[in-house]
CSV table of C-alpha atoms and ligand atoms in Angstrom, one decimal:
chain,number,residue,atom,x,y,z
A,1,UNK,CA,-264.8,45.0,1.7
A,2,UNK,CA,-262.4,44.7,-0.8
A,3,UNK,CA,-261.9,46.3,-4.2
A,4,UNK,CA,-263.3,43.8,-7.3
A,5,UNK,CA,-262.4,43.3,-10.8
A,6,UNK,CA,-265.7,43.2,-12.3
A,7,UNK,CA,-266.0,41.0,-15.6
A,8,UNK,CA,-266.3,42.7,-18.7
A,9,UNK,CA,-269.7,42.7,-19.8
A,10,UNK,CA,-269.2,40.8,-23.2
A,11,UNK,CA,-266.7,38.2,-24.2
A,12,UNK,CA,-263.2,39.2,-25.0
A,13,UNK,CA,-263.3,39.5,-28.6
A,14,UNK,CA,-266.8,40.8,-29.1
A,15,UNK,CA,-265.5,44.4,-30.2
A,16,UNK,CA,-263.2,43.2,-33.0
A,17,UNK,CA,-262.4,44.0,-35.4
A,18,UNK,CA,-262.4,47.6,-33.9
A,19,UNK,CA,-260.8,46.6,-30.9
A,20,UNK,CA,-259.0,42.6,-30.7
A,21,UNK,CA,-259.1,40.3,-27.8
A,22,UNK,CA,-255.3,40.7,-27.5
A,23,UNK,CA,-256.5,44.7,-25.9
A,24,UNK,CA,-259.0,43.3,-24.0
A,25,UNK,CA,-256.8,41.0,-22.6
A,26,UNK,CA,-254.1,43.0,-21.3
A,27,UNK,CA,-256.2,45.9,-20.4
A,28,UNK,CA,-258.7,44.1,-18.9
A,29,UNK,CA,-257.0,41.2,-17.3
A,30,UNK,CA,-253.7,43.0,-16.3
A,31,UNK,CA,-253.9,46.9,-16.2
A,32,UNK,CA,-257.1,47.1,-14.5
A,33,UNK,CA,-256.3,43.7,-12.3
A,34,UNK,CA,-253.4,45.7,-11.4
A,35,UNK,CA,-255.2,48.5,-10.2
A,36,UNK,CA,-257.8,47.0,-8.3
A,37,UNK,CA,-254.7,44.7,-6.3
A,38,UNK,CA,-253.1,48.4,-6.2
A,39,UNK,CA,-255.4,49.9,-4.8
A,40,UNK,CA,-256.5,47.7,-2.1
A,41,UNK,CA,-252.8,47.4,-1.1
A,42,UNK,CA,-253.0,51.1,-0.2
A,43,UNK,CA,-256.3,51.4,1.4
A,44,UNK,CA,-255.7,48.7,3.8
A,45,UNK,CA,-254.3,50.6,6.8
A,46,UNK,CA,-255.1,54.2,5.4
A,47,UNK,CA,-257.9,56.1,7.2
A,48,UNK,CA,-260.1,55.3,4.1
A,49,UNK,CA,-260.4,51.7,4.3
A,50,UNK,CA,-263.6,50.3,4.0
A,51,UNK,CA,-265.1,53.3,2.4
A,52,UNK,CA,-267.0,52.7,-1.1
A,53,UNK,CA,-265.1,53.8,-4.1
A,54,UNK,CA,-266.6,57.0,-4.3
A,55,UNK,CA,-266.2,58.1,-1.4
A,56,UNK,CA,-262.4,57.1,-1.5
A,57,UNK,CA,-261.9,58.4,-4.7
A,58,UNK,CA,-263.5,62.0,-3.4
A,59,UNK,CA,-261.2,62.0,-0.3
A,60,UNK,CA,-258.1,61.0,-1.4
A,61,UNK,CA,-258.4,63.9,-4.3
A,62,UNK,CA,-258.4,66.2,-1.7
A,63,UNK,CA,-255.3,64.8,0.5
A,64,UNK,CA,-252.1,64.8,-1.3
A,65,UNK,CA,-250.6,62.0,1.2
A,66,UNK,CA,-253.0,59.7,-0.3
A,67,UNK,CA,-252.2,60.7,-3.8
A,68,UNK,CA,-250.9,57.2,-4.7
A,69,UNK,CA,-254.4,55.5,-2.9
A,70,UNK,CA,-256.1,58.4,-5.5
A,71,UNK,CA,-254.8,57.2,-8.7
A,72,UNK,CA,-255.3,53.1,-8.3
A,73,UNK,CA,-258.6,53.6,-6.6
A,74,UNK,CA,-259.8,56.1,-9.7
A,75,UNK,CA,-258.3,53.6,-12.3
A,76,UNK,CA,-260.2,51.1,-11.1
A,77,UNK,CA,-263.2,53.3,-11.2
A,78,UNK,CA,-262.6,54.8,-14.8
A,79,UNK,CA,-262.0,51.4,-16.1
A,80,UNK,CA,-265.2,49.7,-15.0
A,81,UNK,CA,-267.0,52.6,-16.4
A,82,UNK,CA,-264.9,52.5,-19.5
A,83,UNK,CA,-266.3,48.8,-20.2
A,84,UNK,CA,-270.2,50.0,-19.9
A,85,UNK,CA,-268.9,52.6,-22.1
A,86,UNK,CA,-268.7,50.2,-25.1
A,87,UNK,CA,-270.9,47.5,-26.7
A,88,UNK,CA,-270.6,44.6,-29.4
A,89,UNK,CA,-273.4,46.7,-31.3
A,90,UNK,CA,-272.0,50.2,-30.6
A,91,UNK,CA,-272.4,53.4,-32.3
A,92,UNK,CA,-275.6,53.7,-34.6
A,93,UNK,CA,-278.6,55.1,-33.2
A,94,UNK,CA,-278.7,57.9,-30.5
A,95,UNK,CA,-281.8,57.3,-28.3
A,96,UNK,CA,-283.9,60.1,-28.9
A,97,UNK,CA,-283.4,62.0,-25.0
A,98,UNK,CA,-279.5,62.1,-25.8
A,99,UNK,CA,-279.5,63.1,-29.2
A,100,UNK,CA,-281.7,65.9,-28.7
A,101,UNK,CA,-279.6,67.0,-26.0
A,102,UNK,CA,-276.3,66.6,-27.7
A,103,UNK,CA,-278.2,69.0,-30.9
A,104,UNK,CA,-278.9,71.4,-27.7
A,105,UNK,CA,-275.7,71.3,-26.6
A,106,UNK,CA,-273.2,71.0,-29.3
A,107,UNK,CA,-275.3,72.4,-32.3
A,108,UNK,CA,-275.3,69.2,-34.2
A,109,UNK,CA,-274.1,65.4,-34.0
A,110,UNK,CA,-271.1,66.1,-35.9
A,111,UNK,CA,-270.2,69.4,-33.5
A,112,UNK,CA,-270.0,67.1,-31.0
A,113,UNK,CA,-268.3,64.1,-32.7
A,114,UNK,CA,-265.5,66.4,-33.4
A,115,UNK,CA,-264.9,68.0,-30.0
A,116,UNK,CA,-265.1,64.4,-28.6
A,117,UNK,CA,-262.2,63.5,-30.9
A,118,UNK,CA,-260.2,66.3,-30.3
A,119,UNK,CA,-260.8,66.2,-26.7
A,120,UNK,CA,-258.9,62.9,-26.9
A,121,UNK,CA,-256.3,63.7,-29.7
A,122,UNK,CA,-255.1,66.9,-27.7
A,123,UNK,CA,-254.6,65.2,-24.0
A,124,UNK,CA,-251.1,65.1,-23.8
A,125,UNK,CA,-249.5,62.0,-22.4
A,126,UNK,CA,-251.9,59.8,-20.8
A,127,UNK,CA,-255.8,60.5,-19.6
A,128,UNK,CA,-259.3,60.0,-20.7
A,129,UNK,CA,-262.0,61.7,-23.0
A,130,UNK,CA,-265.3,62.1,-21.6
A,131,UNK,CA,-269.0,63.4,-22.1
A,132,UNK,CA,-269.8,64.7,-18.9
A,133,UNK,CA,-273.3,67.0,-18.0
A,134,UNK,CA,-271.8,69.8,-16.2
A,135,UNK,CA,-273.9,72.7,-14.4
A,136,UNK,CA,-277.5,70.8,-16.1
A,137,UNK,CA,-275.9,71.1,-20.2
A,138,UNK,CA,-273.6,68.3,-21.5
A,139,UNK,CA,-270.2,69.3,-22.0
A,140,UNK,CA,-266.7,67.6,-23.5
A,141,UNK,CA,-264.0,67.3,-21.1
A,142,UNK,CA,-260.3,65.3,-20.7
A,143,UNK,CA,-258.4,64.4,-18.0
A,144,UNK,CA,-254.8,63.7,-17.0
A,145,UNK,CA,-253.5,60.0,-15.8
A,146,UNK,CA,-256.5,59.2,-13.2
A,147,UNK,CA,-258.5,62.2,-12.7
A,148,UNK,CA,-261.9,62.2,-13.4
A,149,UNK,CA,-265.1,64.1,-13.4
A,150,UNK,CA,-266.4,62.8,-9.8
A,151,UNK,CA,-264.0,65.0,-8.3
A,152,UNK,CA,-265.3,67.9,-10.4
A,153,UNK,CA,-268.7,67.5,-9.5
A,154,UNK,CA,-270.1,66.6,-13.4
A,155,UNK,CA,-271.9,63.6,-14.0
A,156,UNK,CA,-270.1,61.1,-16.3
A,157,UNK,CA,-272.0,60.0,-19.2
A,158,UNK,CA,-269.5,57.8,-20.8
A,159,UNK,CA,-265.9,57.5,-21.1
A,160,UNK,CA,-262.8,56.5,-23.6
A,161,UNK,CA,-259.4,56.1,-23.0
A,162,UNK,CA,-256.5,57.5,-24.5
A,163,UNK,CA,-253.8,56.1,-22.6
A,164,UNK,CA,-251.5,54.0,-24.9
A,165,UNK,CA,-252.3,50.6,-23.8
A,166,UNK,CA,-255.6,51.4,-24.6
A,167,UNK,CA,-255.0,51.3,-28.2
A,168,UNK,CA,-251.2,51.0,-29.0
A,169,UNK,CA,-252.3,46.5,-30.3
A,170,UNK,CA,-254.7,47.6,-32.1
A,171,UNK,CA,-253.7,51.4,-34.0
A,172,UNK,CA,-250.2,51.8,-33.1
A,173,UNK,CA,-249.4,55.6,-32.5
A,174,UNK,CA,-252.3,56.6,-34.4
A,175,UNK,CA,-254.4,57.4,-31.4
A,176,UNK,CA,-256.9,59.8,-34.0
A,177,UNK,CA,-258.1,56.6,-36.0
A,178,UNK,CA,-259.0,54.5,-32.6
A,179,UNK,CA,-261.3,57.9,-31.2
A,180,UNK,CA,-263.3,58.3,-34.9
A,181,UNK,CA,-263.7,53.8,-35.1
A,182,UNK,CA,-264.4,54.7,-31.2
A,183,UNK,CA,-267.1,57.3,-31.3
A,184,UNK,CA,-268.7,55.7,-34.8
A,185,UNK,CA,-268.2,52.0,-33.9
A,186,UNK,CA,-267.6,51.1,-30.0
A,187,UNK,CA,-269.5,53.9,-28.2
A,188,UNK,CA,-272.5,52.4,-25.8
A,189,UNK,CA,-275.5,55.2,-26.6
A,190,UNK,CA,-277.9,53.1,-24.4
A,191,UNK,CA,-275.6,53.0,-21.5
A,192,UNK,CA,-274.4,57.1,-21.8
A,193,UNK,CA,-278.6,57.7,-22.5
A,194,UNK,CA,-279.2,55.6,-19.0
A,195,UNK,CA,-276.7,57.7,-16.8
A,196,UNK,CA,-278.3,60.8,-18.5
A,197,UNK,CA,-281.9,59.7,-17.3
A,198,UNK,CA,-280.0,59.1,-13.7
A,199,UNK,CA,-278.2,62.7,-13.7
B,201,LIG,FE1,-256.7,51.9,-19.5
């Protein structure tokens, strides 16, 4: 059972302006396409083939010779999520279960809107910003390159990334302006309130 590139789940240039077709395109169509081809590449053969994605993802975190399997198999899953992530009519209106527990949490809307930013301003190099429940509260986190919250037991709630081909067509270096148009303009609420429900 091989790895698929799933479709994105609106047409190509339904986030623009904040984020063009020309982004979608490549990220879509040839970073992510290259991770899913990647990654089945180094599965075939290796003890984890025809394991889920989880479960490949989970094991190859913990075995340094499949390191390389790790990263194209997590990229692949960090990408699919990041797609669900976003929506043509995103930011706005916090369904009520989430936003109470992001005032909970983070002591207001705007606590957290800032430590989601600077979660994703201070990852050096490439990674991804998340909102993760950790330990039962909801919690801010980054990662580096491919890693990801599955392999730190949290429960993803929704995802952006900060790696430069995420943004570079459409803000240059100014990686700070994409994460405020992202959290006010491109952030799905329904789909992080859903995987809250699930957690
Ligand atoms: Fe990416």
């Amino acid at each position: 059972m091989a790895f698929e590139l799933p479709d994105l789940p609106y047409a190509k240039d339904a986030l623009a302006p904040h984020m063009s077709a020309e982004t979608m395109e490549l990220h879509h169509d040839k970073h992510h396409a290259a991770y899913v081809n990647k990654a089945n590449e180094l599965v075939s053969g290796s003890p984890l083939e025809g394991k889920p994605l989880e479960a490949v993802i989970q094991e190859s975190w913990k075995n340094p010779e499949l390191g390389g399997l790790f990263n194209q198999a997590a990229q692949h899953w960090n990408h699919s999520f990041y797609w669900t992530s976003m929506s043509p009519n995103g930011g706005g209106d916090i369904p009520g279960n989430l936003e109470a527990r992001l005032r909970d949490d983070f002591g207001s809307l705007d606590a957290f809107k800032e430590a989601f930013v600077q979660a994703g301003v201070t990852q050096f190099g490439s990674g991804w910003a998340w909102l993760v429940v950790d330990n039962g509260k909801l919690a801010v986190t980054k990662t580096s390159n491919a890693e990801n919250p599955l392999v730190h037991g949290q429960t993803p709630l929704m995802v952006c990334d900060v790696w430069e081909h995420a943004y570079y067509v459409d803000y240059r270096n100014r990686r700070p302006d994409f994460l405020k148009t992202w959290i006010d303009s491109l952030v799905n609420w329904e789909f992080a309130a859903a995987n809250l429900d699930k957690a």
